[in-house]
Short mmCIF file of C-alpha atoms in Angstrom, two decimals:
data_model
loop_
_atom_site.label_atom_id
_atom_site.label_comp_id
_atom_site.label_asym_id
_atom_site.label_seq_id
_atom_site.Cartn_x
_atom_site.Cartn_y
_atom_site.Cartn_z
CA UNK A 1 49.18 107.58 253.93
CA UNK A 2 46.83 108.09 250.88
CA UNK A 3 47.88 107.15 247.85
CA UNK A 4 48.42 109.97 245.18
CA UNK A 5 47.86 109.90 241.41
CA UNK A 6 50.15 111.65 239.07
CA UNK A 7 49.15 114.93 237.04
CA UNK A 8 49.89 112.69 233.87
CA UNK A 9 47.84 109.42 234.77
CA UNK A 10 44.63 112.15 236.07
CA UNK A 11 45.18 113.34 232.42
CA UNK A 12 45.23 110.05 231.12
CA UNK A 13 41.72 108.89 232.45
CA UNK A 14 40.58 112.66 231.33
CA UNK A 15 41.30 111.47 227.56
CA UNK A 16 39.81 108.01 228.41
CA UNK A 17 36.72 109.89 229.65
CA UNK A 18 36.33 111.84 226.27
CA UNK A 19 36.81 109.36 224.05
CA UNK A 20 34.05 107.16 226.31
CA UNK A 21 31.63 110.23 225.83
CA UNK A 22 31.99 109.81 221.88
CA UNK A 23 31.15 105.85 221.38
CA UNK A 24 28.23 104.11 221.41
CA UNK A 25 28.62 102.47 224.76
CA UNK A 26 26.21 99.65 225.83
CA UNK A 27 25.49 100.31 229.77
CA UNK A 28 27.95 97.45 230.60
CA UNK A 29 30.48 98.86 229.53
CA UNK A 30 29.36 102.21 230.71
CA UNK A 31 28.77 101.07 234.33
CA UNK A 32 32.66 99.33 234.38
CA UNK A 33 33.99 102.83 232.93
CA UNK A 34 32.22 104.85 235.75
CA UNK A 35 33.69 102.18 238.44
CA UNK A 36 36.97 102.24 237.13
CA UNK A 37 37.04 106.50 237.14
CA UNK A 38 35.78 106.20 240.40
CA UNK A 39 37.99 103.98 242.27
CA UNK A 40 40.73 106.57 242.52
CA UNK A 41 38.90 108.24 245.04
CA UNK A 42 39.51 105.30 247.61
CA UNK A 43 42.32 104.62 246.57
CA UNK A 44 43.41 107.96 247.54
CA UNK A 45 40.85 107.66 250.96
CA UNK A 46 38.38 110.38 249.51
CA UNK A 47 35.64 108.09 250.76
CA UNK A 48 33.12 111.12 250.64
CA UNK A 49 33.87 111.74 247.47
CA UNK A 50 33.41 108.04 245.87
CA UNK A 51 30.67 107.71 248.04
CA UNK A 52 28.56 110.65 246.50
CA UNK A 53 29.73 110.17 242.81
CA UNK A 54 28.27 106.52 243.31
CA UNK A 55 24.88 107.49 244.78
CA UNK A 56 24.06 110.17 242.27
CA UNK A 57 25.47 107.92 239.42
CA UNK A 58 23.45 104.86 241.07
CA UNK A 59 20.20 107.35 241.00
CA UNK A 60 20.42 108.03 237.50
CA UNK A 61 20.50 104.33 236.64
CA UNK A 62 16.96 103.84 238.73
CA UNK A 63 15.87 106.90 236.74
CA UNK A 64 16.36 105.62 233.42
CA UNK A 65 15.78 101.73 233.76
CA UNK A 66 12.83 101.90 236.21
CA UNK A 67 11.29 105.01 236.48
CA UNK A 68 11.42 106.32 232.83
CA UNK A 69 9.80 103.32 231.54
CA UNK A 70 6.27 104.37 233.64
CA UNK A 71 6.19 107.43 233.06
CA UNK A 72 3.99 109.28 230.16
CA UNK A 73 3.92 112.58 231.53
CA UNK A 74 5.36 114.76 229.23
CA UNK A 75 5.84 117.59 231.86
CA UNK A 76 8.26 114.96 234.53
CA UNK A 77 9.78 113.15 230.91
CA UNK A 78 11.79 115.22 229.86
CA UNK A 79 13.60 116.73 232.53
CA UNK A 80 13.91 113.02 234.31
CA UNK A 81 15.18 112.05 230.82
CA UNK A 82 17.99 114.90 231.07
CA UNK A 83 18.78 114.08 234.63
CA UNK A 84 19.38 110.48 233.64
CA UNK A 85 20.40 110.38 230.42
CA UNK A 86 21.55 113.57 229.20
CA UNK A 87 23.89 114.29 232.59
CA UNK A 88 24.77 110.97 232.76
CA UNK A 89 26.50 110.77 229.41
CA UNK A 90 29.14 113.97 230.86
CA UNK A 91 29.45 111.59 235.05
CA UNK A 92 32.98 109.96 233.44
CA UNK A 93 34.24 113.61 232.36
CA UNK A 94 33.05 115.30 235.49
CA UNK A 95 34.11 112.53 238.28
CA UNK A 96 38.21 113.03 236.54
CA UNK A 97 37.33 116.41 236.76
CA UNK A 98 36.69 116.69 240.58
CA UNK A 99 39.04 114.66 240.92
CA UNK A 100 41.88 117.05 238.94
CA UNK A 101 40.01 119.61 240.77
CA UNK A 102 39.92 117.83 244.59
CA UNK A 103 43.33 116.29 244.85
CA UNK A 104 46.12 117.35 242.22
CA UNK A 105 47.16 120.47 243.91
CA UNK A 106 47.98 123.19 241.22
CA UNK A 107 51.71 123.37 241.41
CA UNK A 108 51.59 119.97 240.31
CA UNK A 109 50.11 121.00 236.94
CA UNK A 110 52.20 124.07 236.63
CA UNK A 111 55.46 122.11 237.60
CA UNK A 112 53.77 119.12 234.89
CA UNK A 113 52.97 121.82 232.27
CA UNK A 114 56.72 123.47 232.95
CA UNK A 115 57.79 119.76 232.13
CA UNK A 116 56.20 119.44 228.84
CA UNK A 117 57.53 123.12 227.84
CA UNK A 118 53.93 124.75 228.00
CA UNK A 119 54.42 129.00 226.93
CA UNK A 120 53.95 131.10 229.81
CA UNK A 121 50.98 132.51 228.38
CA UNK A 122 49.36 129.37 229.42
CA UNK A 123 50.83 128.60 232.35
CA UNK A 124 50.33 131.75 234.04
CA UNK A 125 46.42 132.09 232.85
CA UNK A 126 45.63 128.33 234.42
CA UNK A 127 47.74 129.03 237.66
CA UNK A 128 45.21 132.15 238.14
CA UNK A 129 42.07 130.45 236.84
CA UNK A 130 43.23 127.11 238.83
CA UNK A 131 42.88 128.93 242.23
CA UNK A 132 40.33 131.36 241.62
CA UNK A 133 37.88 128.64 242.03
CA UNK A 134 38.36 127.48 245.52
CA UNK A 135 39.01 131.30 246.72
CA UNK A 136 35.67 131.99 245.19
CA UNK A 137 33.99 129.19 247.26
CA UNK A 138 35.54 130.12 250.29
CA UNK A 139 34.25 134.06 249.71
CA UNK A 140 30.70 132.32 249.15
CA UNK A 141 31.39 129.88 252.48
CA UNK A 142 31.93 133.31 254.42
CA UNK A 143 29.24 134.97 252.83
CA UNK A 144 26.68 133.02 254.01
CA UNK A 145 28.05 132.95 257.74
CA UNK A 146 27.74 136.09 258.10
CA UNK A 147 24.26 136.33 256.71
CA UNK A 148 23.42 133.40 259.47
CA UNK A 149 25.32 135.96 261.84
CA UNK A 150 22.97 138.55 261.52
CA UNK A 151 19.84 136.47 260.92
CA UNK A 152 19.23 136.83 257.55
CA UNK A 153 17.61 134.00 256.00
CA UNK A 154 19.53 132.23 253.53
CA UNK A 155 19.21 128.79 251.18
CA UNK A 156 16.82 127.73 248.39
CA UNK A 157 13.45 128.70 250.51
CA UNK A 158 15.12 132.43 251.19
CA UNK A 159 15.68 132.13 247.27
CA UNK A 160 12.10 131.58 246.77
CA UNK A 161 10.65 133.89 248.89
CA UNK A 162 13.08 136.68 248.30
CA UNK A 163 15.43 136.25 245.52
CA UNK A 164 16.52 139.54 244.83
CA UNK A 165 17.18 140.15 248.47
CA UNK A 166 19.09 137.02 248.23
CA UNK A 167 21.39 138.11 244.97
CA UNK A 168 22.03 141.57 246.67
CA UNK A 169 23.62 139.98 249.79
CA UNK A 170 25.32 137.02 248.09
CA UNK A 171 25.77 138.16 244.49
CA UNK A 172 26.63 141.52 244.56
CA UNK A 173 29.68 140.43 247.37
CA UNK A 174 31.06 137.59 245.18
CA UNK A 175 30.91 140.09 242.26
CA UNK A 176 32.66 142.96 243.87
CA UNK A 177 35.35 140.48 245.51
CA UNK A 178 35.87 138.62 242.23
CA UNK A 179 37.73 140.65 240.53
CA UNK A 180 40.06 141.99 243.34
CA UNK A 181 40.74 138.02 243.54
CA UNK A 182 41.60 137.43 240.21
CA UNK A 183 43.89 140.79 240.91
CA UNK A 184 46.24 139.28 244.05
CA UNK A 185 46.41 136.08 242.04
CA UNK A 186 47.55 137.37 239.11
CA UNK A 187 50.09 139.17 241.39
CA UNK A 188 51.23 135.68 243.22
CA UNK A 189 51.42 134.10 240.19
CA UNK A 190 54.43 136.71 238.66
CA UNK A 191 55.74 136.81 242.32
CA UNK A 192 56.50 133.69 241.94
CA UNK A 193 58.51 133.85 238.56
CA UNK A 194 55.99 132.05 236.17
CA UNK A 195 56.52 135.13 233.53
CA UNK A 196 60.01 134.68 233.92
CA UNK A 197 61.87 133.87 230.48
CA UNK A 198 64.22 130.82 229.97
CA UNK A 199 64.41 127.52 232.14
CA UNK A 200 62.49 127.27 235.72
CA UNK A 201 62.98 124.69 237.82
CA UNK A 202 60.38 123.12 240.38
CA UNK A 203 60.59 121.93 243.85
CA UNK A 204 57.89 119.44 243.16
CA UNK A 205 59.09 116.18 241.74
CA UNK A 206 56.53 114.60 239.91
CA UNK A 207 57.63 110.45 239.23
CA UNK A 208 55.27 107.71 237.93
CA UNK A 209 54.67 104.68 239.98
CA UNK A 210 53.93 101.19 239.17
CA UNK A 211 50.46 101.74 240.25
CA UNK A 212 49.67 104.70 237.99
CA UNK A 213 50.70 103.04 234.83
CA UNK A 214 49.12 100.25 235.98
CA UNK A 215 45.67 102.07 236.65
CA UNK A 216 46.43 103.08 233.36
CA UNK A 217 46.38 99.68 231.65
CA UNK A 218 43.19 99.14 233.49
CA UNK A 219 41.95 102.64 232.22
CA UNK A 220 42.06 101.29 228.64
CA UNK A 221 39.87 98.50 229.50
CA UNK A 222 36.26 99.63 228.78
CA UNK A 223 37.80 100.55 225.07
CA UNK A 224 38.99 97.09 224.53
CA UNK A 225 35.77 95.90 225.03
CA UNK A 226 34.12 97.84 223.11
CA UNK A 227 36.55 97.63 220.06
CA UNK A 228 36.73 93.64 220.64
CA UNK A 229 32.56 93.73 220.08
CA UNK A 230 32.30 91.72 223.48
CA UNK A 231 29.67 93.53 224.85
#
């Protein structure tokens, strides 16, 4: 069975992640950061997921170090620069983001955010918002089935050579659907008593292990360095 991370210690490399993004980081320290955020993922058997975060995050490295320094086009510069550098500076906030996103189911932030006495008005908003996502995704998934149903052409060379026939059959859909979506729930959440006033309980019990403080310890690592001037 895969190992799972608490809401708190997901959290905890998400403030690790920020503070990262506002330092002056030498790559060293950068690189161990990035391995450290992405480690979770195996730990927790997303393979896939650690996998692709390490490719992209490896390709941006053989942008900037050996690419970059041949090229004086201005016209493939800058937006190779932004690929590798500017993108690369938000990898440590987005890979704790999938991760929040991927594998810490939402009642495990409500039941976390009911824990640390969050008001309503924020609990219910982030329940809706939370889910919305994933529904949306799954409207889009469908979507595009049923334009390979019917034979419509679909993907980024459809895009090209038609877009607006593209946005009318995939746009126009997600639009119309969104909002009846953000409707039903809006209407789960309350059915489920999240307006309710005074003390809710949970059936999700949400206990730190000795591995999750200890990834935590290990979280604070790249900052050490850093502060202690070692690299």
């Amino acid at each position: 069975m895969a190992f799972h991370f608490d809401p708190r210690t997901v959290l905890f490399l998400l403030l690790i992640s920020q503070i990262i993004l506002f330092l002056d980081i030498s790559i060293f320290i950068e690189v161990i950061t990035v391995i450290i955020l992405v480690v979770p993922f195996f730990i927790s058997k997303q393979f896939k997921w650690g996998l692709r975060i390490g490719i992209v995050y490896s390709l941006q490295l053989f942008i900037a170090f050996i690419i970059l320094p041949n090229i004086n086009n201005a016209v493939l510069l800058y937006p190779l620069s932004m690929v590798a550098n500017g993108f690369r500076e938000l990898i440590p906030g987005m890979i704790v983001g999938i991760y929040a996103i991927k594998l810490t189911h939402s009642g495990e932030w409500i039941s976390l955010f009911k824990k640390w006495h969050f008001p309503k008005f924020f609990i219910v908003p982030f329940s809706v918002i939370f889910r919305f996502f994933p529904t949306a995704r799954e409207d889009y998934r469908q979507i595009r089935n049923a334009m390979a149903f019917r034979g419509i052409e679909r993907g980024p060379v459809a895009f090209v050579k038609q877009p607006i026939q593209t946005f009318e059959f995939i746009l126009i859909p997600l639009l119309m659907n969104a909002s009846q979506v953000a409707q039903d729930l809006t209407i789960s959440a309350l059915t489920k008593g999240l307006s309710i006033p005074g003390k809710q309980t949970s059936i999700i019990n949400l206990r730190m292990t000795k591995v999750d403080f200890i990834y935590m310890v290990i979280a604070l690592v790249p900052i050490i360095i850093y502060l202690g001037g070692l690299f």
